[in-house]
Tab-separated table of C-alpha atoms in Angstrom:
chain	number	residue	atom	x	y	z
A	182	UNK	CA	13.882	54.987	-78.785
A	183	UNK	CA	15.666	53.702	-75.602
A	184	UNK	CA	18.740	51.456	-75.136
A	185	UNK	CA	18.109	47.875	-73.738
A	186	UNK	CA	20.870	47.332	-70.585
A	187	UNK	CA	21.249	44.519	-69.029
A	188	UNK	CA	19.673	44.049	-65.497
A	189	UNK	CA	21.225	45.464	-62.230
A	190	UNK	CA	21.409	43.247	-59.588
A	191	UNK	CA	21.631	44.397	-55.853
A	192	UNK	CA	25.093	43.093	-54.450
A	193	UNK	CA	24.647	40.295	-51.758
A	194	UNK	CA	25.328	41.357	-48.210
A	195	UNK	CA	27.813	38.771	-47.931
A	196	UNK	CA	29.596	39.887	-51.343
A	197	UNK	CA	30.175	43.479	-50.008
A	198	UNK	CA	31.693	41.759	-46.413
A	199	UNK	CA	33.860	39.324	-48.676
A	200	UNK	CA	35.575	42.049	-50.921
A	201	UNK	CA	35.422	44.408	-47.661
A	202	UNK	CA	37.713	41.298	-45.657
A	203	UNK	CA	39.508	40.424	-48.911
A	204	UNK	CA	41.069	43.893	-50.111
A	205	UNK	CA	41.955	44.151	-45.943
A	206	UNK	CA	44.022	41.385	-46.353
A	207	UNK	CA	45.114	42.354	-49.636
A	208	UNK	CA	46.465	45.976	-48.164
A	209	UNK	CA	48.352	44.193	-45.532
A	210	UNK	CA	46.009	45.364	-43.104
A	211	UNK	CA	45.258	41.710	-41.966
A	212	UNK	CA	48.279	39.951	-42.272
A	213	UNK	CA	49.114	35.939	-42.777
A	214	UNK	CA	48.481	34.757	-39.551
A	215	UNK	CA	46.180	37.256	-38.075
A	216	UNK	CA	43.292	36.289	-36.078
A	217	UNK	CA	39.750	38.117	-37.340
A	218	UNK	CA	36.991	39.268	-35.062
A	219	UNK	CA	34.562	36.510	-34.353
A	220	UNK	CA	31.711	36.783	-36.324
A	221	UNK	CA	29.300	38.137	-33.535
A	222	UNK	CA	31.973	40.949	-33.168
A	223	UNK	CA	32.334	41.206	-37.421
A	224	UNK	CA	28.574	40.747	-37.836
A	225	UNK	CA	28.314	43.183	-35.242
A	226	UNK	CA	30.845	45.931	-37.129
A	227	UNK	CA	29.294	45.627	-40.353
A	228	UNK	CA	26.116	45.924	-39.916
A	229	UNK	CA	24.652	41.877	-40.904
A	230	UNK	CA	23.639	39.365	-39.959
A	231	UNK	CA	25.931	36.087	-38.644
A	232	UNK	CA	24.346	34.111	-41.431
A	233	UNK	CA	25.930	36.513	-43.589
A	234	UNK	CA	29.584	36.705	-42.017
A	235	UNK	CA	29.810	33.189	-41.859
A	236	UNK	CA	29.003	33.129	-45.887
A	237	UNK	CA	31.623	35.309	-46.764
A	238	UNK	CA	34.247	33.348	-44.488
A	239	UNK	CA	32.871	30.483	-45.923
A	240	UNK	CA	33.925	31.638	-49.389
A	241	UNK	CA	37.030	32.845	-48.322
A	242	UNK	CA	38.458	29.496	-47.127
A	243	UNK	CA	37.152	28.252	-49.865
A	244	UNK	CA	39.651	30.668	-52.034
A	245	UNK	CA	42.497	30.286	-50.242
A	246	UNK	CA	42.861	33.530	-48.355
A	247	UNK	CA	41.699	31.693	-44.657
A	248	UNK	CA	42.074	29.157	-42.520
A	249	UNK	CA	39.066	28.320	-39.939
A	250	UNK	CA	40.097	26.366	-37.282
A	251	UNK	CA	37.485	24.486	-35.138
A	252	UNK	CA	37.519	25.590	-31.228
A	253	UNK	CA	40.238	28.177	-32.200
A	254	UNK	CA	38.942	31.091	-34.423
A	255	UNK	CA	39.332	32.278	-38.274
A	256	UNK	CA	43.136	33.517	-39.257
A	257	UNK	CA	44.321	34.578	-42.574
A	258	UNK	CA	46.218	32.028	-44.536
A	259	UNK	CA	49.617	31.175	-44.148
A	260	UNK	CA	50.168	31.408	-48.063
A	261	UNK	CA	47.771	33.692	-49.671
A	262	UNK	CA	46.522	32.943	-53.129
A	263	UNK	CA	48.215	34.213	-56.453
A	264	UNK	CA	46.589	37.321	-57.494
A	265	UNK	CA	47.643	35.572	-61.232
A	266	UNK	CA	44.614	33.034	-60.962
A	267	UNK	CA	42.696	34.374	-58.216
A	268	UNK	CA	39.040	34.705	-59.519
A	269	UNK	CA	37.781	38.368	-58.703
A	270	UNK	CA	35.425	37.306	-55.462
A	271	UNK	CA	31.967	38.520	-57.139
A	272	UNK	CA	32.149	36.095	-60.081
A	273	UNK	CA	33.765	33.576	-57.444
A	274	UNK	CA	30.783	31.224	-57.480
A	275	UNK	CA	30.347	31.152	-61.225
A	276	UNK	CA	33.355	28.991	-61.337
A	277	UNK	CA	32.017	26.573	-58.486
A	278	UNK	CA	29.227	25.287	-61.514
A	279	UNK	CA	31.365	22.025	-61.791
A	280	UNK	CA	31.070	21.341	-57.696
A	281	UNK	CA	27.509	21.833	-58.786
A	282	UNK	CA	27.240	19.109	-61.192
A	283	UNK	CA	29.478	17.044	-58.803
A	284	UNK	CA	26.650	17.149	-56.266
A	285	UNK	CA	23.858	16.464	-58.819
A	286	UNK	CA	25.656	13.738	-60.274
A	287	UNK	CA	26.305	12.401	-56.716
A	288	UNK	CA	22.940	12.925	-55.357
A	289	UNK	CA	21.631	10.354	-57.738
A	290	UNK	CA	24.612	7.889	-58.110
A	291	UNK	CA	24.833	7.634	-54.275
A	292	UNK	CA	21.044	7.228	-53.807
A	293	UNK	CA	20.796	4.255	-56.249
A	294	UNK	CA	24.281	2.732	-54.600
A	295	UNK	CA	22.564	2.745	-50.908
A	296	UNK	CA	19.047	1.322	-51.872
A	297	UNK	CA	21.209	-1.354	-53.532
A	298	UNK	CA	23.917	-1.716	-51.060
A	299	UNK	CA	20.778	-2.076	-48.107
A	300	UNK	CA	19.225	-5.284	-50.108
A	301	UNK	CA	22.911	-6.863	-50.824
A	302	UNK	CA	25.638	-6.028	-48.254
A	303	UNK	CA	26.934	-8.681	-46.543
A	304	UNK	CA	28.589	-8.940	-42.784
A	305	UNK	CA	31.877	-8.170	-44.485
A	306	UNK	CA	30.625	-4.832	-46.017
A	307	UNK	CA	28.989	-4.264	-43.296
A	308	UNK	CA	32.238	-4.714	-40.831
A	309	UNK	CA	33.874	-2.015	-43.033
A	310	UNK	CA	31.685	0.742	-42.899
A	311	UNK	CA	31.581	0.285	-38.852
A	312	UNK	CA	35.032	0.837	-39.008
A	313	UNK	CA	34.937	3.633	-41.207
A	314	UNK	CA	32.788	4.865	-38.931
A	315	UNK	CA	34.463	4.526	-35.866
A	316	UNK	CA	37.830	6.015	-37.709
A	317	UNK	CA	35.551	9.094	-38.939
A	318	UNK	CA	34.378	9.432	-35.069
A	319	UNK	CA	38.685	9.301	-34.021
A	320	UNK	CA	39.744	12.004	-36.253
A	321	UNK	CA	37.001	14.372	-36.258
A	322	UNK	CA	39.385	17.324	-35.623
A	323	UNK	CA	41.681	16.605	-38.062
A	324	UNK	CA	40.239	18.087	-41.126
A	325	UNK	CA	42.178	16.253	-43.919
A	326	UNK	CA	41.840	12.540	-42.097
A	327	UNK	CA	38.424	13.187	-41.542
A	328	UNK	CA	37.482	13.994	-45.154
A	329	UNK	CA	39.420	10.895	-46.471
A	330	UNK	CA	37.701	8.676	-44.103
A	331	UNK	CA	34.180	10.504	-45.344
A	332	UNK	CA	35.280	9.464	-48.974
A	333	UNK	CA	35.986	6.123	-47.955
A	334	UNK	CA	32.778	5.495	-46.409
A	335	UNK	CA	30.489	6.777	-49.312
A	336	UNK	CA	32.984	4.376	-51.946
A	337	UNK	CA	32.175	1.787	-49.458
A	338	UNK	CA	29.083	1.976	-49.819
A	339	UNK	CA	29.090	1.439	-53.519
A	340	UNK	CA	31.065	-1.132	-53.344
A	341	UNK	CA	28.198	-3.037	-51.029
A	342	UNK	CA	25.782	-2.285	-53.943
A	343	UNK	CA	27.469	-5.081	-55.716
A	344	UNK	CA	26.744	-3.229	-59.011
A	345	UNK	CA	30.246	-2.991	-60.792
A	346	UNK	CA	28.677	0.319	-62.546
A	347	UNK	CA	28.027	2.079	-59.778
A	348	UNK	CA	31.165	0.621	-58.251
A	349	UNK	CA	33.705	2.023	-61.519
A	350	UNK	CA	31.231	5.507	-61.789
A	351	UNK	CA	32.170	6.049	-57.865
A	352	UNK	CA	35.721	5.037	-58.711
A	353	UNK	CA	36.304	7.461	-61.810
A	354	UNK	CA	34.704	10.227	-59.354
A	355	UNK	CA	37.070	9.486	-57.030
A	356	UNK	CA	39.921	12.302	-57.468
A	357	UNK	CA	36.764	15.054	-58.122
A	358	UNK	CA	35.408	13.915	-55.326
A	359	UNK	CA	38.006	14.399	-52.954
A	360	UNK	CA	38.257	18.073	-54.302
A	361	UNK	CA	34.618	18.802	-53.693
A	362	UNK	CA	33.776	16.585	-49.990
A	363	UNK	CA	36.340	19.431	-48.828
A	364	UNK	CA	34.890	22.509	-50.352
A	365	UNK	CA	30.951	21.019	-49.251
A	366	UNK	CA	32.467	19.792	-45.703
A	367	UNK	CA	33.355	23.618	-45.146
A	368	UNK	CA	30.132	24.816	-46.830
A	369	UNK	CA	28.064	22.692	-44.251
A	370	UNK	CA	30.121	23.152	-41.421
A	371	UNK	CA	30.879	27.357	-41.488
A	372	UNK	CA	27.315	28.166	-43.431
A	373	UNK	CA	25.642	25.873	-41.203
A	374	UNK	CA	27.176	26.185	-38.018
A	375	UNK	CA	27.481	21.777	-38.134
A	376	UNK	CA	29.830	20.118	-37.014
A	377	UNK	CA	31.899	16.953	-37.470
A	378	UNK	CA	29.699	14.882	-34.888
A	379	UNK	CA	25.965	16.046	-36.474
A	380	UNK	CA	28.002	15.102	-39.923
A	381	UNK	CA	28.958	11.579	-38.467
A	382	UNK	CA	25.446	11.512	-37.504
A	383	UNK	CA	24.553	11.712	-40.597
A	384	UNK	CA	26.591	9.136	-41.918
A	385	UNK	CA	25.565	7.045	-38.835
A	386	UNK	CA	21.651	7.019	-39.991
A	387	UNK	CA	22.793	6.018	-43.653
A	388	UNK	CA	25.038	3.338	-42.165
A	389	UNK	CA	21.780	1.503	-40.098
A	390	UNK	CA	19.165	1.885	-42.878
A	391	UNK	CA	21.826	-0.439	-44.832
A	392	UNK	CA	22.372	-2.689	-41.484
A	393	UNK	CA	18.624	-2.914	-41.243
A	394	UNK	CA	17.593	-3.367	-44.963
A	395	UNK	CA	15.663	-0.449	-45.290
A	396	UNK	CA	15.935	0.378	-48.845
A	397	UNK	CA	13.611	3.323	-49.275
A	398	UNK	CA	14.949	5.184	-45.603
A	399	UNK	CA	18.877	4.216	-46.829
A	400	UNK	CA	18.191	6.132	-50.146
A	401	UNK	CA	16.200	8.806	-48.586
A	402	UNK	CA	18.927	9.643	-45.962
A	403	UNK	CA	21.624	9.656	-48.368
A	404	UNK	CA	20.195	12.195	-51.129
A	405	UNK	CA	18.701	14.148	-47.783
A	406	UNK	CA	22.601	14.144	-46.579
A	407	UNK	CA	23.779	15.795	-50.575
A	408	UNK	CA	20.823	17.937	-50.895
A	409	UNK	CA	21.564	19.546	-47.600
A	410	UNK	CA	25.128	20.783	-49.241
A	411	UNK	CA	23.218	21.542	-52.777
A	412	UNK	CA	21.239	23.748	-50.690
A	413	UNK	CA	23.642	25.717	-48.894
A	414	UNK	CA	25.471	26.147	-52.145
A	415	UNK	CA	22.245	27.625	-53.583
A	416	UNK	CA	22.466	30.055	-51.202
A	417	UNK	CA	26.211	31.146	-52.108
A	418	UNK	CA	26.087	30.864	-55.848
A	419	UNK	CA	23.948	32.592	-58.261
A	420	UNK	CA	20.595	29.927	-60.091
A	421	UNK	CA	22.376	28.369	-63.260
A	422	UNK	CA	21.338	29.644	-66.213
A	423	UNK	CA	19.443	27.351	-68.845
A	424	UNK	CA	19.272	27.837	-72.414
């Protein structure tokens, strides 16, 4: 009779080059403040591909231990994470289910809110997403005014939906959203290789579907702009399991 085990798994490329990079950094090796390699030069020195550098930096920032600076390079953090409530890095991703559920909740809150907002806004909504706009194009390089002016814009746009649903839903997500438009911002950006201008692009294309009353293109650009994140993440995170 033979013993059932559980299934092996291969380990991701960009798991090994995470915990590779991590315990460096743990050791001392790579100290707070120290610039890395760029990725041709780590992609190059491990053996991978970029794609699978800049998925292991990605997770990294996203846990604390770097800091990615547009223009400038990738440097260890300032203030490395507590080892106390550090997740180990290969179950990292497990723990990102409830960004997840952010996104699918979002996907289809925010897709409703712009086919609405495109058949009610009025001048006055209208007046304040251009100027959300125009402060998201002013402070694309500052990472933390940027992502408040990219939460703004999306609660402005429920707010032209004239639904007071959708308008308290967006509200009460408020405080999880802030938490998560960083961690997908970063996703999109270092997994991607975007950047803050295709992003405000983005945002531009949902704006003038709304301008121009174009109900089905307004919806269809916004759950194309969240299912663009949900798809990176998909790429970093183990399938969700269903019972």
């Amino acid at each position: 009779m033979t013993s059932s085990f559980p299934s092996a798994k291969p380990q991701k490329g960009s798991d090994i080059v995470l915990e590779q990079l991590k315990k460096r950094i743990e050791s001392g090796e790579y100290s707070p403040g120290y610039r890395l390699p760029s990725v041709v030069d780590l992609a190059s020195g491990f053996n991978v591909g970029r794609s699978t550098i800049r998925e292991a930096l990605s997770a990294l920032k996203a846990m604390g231990w770097l800091d990615i600076r547009h223009g400038e390079g990738t440097f260890v953090s300032d203030v490395l994470p507590s080892a106390e409530v550090q997740p180990e890095s290969a179950g990292f991703f497990h723990s990102k289910e409830s960004f997840q559920e952010i996104l699918e909740i979002r996907k289809y809150i925010e897709s409703g809110c712009a086919s609405l907002a495109s058949m009610r806004r009025t001048a006055e909504d209208l007046e304040q997403l251009q100027m959300t706009l125009n402060l998201m194009q002013e402070v694309l390089e500052d990472e933390k005014a940027s992502e408040a002016a990219d939460v703004q814009f999306h609660q402005l746009i429920a707010r032209a939906s004239h639904n007071s649903l959708f308008i308290q839903m967006m509200d009460s997500l408020t405080k999880r959203m802030q938490e998560s438009m960083g961690d997908s911002r970063r996703l999109w950006f270092f997994s991607e290789l975007a950047s803050g201008q295709q992003l405000l692009e983005e945002h531009t294309g949902i704006f003038e579907a709304i301008r121009d009353h174009d109900e089905t293109l307004a919806s269809a650009r916004m759950m194309q702009h969240l299912v663009k994140v949900e798809s990176v993440l998909g790429k970093m995170m183990p399938p969700r399991e269903t019972r």
